[in-house]
Tab-separated table of C-alpha atoms in Angstrom:
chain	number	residue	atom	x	y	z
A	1	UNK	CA	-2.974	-1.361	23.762
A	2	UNK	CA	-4.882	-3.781	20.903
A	3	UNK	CA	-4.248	-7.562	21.110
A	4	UNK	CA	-3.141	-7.130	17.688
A	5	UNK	CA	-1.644	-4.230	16.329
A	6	UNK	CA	-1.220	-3.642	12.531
A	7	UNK	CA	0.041	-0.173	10.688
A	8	UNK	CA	-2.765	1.123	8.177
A	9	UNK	CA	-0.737	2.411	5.600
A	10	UNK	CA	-1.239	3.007	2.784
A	11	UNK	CA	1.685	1.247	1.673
A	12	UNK	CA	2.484	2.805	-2.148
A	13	UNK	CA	4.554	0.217	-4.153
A	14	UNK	CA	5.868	0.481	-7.508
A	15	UNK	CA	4.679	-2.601	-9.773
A	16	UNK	CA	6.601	-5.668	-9.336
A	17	UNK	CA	8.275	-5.065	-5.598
A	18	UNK	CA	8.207	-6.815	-2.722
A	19	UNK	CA	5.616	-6.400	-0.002
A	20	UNK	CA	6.398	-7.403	3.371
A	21	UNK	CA	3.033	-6.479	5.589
A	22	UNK	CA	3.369	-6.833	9.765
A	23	UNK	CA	1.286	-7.695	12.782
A	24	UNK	CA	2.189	-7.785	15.998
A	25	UNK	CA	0.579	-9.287	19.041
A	26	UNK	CA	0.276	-9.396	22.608
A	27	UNK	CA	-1.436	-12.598	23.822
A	28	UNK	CA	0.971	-15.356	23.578
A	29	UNK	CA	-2.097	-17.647	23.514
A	30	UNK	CA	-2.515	-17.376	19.951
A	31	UNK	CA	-1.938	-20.209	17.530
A	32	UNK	CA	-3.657	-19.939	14.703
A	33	UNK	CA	-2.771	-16.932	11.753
A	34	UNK	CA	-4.836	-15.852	9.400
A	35	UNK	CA	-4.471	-13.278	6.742
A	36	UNK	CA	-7.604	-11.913	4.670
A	37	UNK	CA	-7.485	-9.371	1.720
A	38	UNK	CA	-10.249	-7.242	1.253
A	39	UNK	CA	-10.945	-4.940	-1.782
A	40	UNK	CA	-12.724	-1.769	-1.958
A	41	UNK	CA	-16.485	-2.126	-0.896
A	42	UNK	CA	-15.776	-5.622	-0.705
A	43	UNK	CA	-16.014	-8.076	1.928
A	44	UNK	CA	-12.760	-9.711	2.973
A	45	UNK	CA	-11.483	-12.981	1.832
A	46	UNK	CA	-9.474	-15.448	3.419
A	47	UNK	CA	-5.665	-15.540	1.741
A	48	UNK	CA	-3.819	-17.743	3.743
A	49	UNK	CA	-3.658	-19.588	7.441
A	50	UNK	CA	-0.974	-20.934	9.408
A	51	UNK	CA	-0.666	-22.694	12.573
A	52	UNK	CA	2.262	-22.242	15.170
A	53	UNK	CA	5.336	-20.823	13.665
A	54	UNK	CA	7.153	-21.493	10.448
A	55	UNK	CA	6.726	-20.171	6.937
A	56	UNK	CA	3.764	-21.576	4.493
A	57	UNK	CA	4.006	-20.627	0.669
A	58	UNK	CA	1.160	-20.009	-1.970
A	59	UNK	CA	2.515	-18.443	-5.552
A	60	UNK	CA	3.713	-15.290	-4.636
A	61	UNK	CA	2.249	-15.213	-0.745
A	62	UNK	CA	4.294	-16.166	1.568
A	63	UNK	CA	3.339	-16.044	5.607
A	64	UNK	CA	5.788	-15.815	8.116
A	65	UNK	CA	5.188	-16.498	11.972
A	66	UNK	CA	7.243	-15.920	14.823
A	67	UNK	CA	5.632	-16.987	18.123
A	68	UNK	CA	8.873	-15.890	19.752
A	69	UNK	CA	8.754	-12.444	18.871
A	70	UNK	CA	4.886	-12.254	18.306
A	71	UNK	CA	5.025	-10.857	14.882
A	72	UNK	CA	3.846	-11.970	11.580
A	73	UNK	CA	4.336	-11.396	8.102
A	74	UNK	CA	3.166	-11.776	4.357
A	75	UNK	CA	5.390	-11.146	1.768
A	76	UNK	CA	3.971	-10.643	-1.686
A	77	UNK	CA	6.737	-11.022	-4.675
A	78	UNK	CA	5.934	-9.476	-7.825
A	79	UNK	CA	3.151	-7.044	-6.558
A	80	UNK	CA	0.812	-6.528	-9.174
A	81	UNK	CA	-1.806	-3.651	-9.005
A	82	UNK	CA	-4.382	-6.451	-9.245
A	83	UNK	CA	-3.176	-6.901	-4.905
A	84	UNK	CA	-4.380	-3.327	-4.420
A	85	UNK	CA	-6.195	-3.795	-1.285
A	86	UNK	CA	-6.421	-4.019	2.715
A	87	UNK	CA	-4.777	-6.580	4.361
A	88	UNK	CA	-5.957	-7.964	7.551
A	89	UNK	CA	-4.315	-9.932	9.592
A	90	UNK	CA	-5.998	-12.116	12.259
A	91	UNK	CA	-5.434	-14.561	15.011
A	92	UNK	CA	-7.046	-17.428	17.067
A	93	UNK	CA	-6.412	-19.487	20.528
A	94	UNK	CA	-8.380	-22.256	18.803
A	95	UNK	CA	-9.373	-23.530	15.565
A	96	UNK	CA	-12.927	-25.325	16.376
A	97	UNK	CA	-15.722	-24.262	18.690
A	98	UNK	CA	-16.490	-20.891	19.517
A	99	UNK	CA	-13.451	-19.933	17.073
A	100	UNK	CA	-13.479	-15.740	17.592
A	101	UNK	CA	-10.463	-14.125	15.713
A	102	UNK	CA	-8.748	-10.942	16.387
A	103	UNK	CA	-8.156	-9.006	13.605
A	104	UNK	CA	-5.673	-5.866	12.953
A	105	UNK	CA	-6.885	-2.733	11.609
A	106	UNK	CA	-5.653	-3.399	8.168
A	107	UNK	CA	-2.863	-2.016	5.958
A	108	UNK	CA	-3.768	-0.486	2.660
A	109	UNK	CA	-1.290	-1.208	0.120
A	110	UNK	CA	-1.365	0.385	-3.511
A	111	UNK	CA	1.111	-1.246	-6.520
A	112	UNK	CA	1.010	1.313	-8.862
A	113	UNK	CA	1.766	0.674	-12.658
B	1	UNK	CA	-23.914	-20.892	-4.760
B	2	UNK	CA	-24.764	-17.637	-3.885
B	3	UNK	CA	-22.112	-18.003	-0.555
B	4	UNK	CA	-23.149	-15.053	2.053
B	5	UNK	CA	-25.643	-12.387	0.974
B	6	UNK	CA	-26.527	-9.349	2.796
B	7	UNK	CA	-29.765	-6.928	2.458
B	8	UNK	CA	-29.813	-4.151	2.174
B	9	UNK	CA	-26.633	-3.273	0.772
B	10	UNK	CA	-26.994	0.589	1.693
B	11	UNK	CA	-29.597	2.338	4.098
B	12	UNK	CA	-29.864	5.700	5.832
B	13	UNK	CA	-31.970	6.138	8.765
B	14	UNK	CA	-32.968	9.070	10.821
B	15	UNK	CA	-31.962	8.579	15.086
B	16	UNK	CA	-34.505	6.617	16.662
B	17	UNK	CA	-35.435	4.731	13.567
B	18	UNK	CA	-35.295	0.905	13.573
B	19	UNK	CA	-34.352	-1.652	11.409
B	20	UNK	CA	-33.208	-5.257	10.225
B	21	UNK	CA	-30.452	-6.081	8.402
B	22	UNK	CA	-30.151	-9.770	6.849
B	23	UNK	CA	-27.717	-11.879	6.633
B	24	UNK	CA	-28.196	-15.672	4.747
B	25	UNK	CA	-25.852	-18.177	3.797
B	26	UNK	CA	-26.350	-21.305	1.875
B	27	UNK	CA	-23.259	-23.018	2.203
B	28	UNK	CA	-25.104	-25.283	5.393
B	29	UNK	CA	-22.538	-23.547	8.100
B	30	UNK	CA	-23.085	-23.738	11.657
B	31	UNK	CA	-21.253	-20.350	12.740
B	32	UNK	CA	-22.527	-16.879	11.772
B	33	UNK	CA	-21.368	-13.535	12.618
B	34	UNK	CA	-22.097	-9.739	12.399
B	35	UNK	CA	-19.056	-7.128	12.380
B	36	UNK	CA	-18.669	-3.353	12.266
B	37	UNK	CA	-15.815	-1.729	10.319
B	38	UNK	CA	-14.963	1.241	10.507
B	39	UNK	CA	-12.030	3.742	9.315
B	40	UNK	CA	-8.851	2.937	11.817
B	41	UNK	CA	-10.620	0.508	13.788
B	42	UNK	CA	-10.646	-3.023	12.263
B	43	UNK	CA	-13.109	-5.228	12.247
B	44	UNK	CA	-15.074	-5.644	15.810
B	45	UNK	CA	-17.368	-8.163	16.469
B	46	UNK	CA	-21.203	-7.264	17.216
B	47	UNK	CA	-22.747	-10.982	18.190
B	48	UNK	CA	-22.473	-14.411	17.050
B	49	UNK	CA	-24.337	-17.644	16.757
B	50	UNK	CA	-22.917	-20.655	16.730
B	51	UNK	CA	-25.874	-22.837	15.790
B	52	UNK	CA	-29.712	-22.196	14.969
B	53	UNK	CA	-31.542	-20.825	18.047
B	54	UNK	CA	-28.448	-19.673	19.680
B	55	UNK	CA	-26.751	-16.244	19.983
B	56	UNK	CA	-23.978	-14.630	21.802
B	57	UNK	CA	-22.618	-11.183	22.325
B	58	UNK	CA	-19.181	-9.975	21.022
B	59	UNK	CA	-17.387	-7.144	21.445
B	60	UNK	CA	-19.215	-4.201	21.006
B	61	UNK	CA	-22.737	-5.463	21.517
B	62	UNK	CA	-24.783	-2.402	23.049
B	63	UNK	CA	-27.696	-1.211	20.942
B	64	UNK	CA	-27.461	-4.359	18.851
B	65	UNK	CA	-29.799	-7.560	18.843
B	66	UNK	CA	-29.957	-10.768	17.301
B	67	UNK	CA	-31.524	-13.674	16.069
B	68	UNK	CA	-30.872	-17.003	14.592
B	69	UNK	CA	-34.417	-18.306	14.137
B	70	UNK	CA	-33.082	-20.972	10.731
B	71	UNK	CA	-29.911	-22.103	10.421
B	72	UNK	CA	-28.971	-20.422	7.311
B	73	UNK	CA	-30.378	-16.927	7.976
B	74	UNK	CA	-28.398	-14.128	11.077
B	75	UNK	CA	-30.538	-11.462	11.507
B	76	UNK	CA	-28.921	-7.993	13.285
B	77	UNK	CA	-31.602	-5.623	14.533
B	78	UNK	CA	-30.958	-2.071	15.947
B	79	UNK	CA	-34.008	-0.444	17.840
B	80	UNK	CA	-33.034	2.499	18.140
B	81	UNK	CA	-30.529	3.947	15.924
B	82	UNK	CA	-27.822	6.346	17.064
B	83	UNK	CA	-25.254	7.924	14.786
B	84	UNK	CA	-22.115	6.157	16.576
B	85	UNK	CA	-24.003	3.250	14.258
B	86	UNK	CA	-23.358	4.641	11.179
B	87	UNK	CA	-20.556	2.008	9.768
B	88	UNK	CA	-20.013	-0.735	7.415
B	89	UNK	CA	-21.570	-3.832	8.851
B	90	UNK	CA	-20.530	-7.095	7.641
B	91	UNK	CA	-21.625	-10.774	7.998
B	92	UNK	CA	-19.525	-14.175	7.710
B	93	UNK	CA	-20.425	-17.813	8.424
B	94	UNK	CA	-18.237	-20.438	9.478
B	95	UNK	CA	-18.591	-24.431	8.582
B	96	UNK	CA	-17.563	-26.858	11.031
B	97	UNK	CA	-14.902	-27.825	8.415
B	98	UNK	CA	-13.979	-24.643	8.000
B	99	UNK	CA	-11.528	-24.379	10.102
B	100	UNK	CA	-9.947	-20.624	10.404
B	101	UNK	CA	-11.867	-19.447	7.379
B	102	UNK	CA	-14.226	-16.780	7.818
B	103	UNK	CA	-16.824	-16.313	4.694
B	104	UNK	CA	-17.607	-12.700	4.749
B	105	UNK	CA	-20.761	-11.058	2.525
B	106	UNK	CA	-20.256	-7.756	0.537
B	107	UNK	CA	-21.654	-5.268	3.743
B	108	UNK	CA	-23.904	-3.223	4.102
B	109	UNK	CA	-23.066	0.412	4.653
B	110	UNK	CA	-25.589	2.224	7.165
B	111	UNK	CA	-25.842	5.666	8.092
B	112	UNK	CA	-27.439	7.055	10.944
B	113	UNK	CA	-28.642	10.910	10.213
């Protein structure tokens, strides 16, 4: 079993739903949560980051953590097929240092017009 | 700034063949590392420096070497190519300020005839 464990998808949305995109994890260790998006033959690029558990907002991101059930989430409102992409999440015991994330595989999520 | 830049951005190479690939970031950052993505598996971490004249091994680092020679510049050599290396291999760098967030280069997409 992966440390972190993330369906790839692809996730086909109509224009303007609601994505909800899921990790789950094993190592209870982790504390920092990071999701990247990454766009075809791109590199990927950092979206948002949370620390512990709670909920932290940007536009129409939102990332969700619960430590207790070792799953995370980010919701995108609105979906626009400009957010066709991968999604990775990924996860760290520490912030500074030798920082080494985990990441999922990925989900691929299409918002068709 | 040009942020992380990669070179080449595609090769093919015959098994047994050698080669470099580049990685240099001017953004001053202390951390650099090389991943391999491939379909279904994520992103998996080759090596990583984390400061000029050091490097460590990741994940998967058999058949790989580095170098970190100057600060700004990760080099990922393979001496003897096999095709289990054909893949998508990216770069990132990490500032000490940086926190959680990764800066990842556009790839470079090898395959190994």
């Amino acid at each position: 079993q992966k440390e972190v464990e993330q369906d790839p998808g692809p996730l086909s949305v109509p224009e303007g739903a609601i994505v909800s995109l899921n990790c789950t994890y094993s190592n209870s260790a982790f504390q920092y949560f990071m999701w990247y998006r990454q766009y075809s033959r791109k590199g990927p690029e950092l979206l948002m980051y949370t620390y512990s558990s709670g909920n932290k907002e940007d536009g129409r991101f939102t990332a969700q953590v619960d430590k207790s059930s070792k799953y995370i989430s980010l919701f995108i409102r609105d979906s626009q097929p400009s957010d066709s992409a991968t999604y990775l999440c990924a996860m760290s015991i520490t912030s500074g240092g030798s920082y080494i994330p985990t990441f999922g595989r990925g989900t691929s999520l299409i918002v068709h017009p | 700034n040009a942020g992380v830049t990669q070179t080449p951005k595609f090769r093919v190479l015959k098994t047994g063949q050698s080669m470099t690939l580049l990685c240099a970031q001017d953004m001053n950052h202390e951390y650099m590392y090389w991943y391999r993505q491939d379909p279904g598996m994520g992103l998996r971490l080759i090596h990583y420096s984390v400061g000029e004249g050091t490097t460590a091994k990741g994940e998967v680092p058999d058949g790989y070497n580095v170098s970190r020679l100057k600060k700004q510049n990760f080099l990922l050599g393979l001496e003897s190519a096999a095709p289990s290396q054909t893949s998508v291999y990216f770069c990132a760098s990490r500032g000490v300020s940086s926190y959680n967030e990764q800066f990842f280069g556009p790839g470079t997409r090898l395959t190994v005839l």
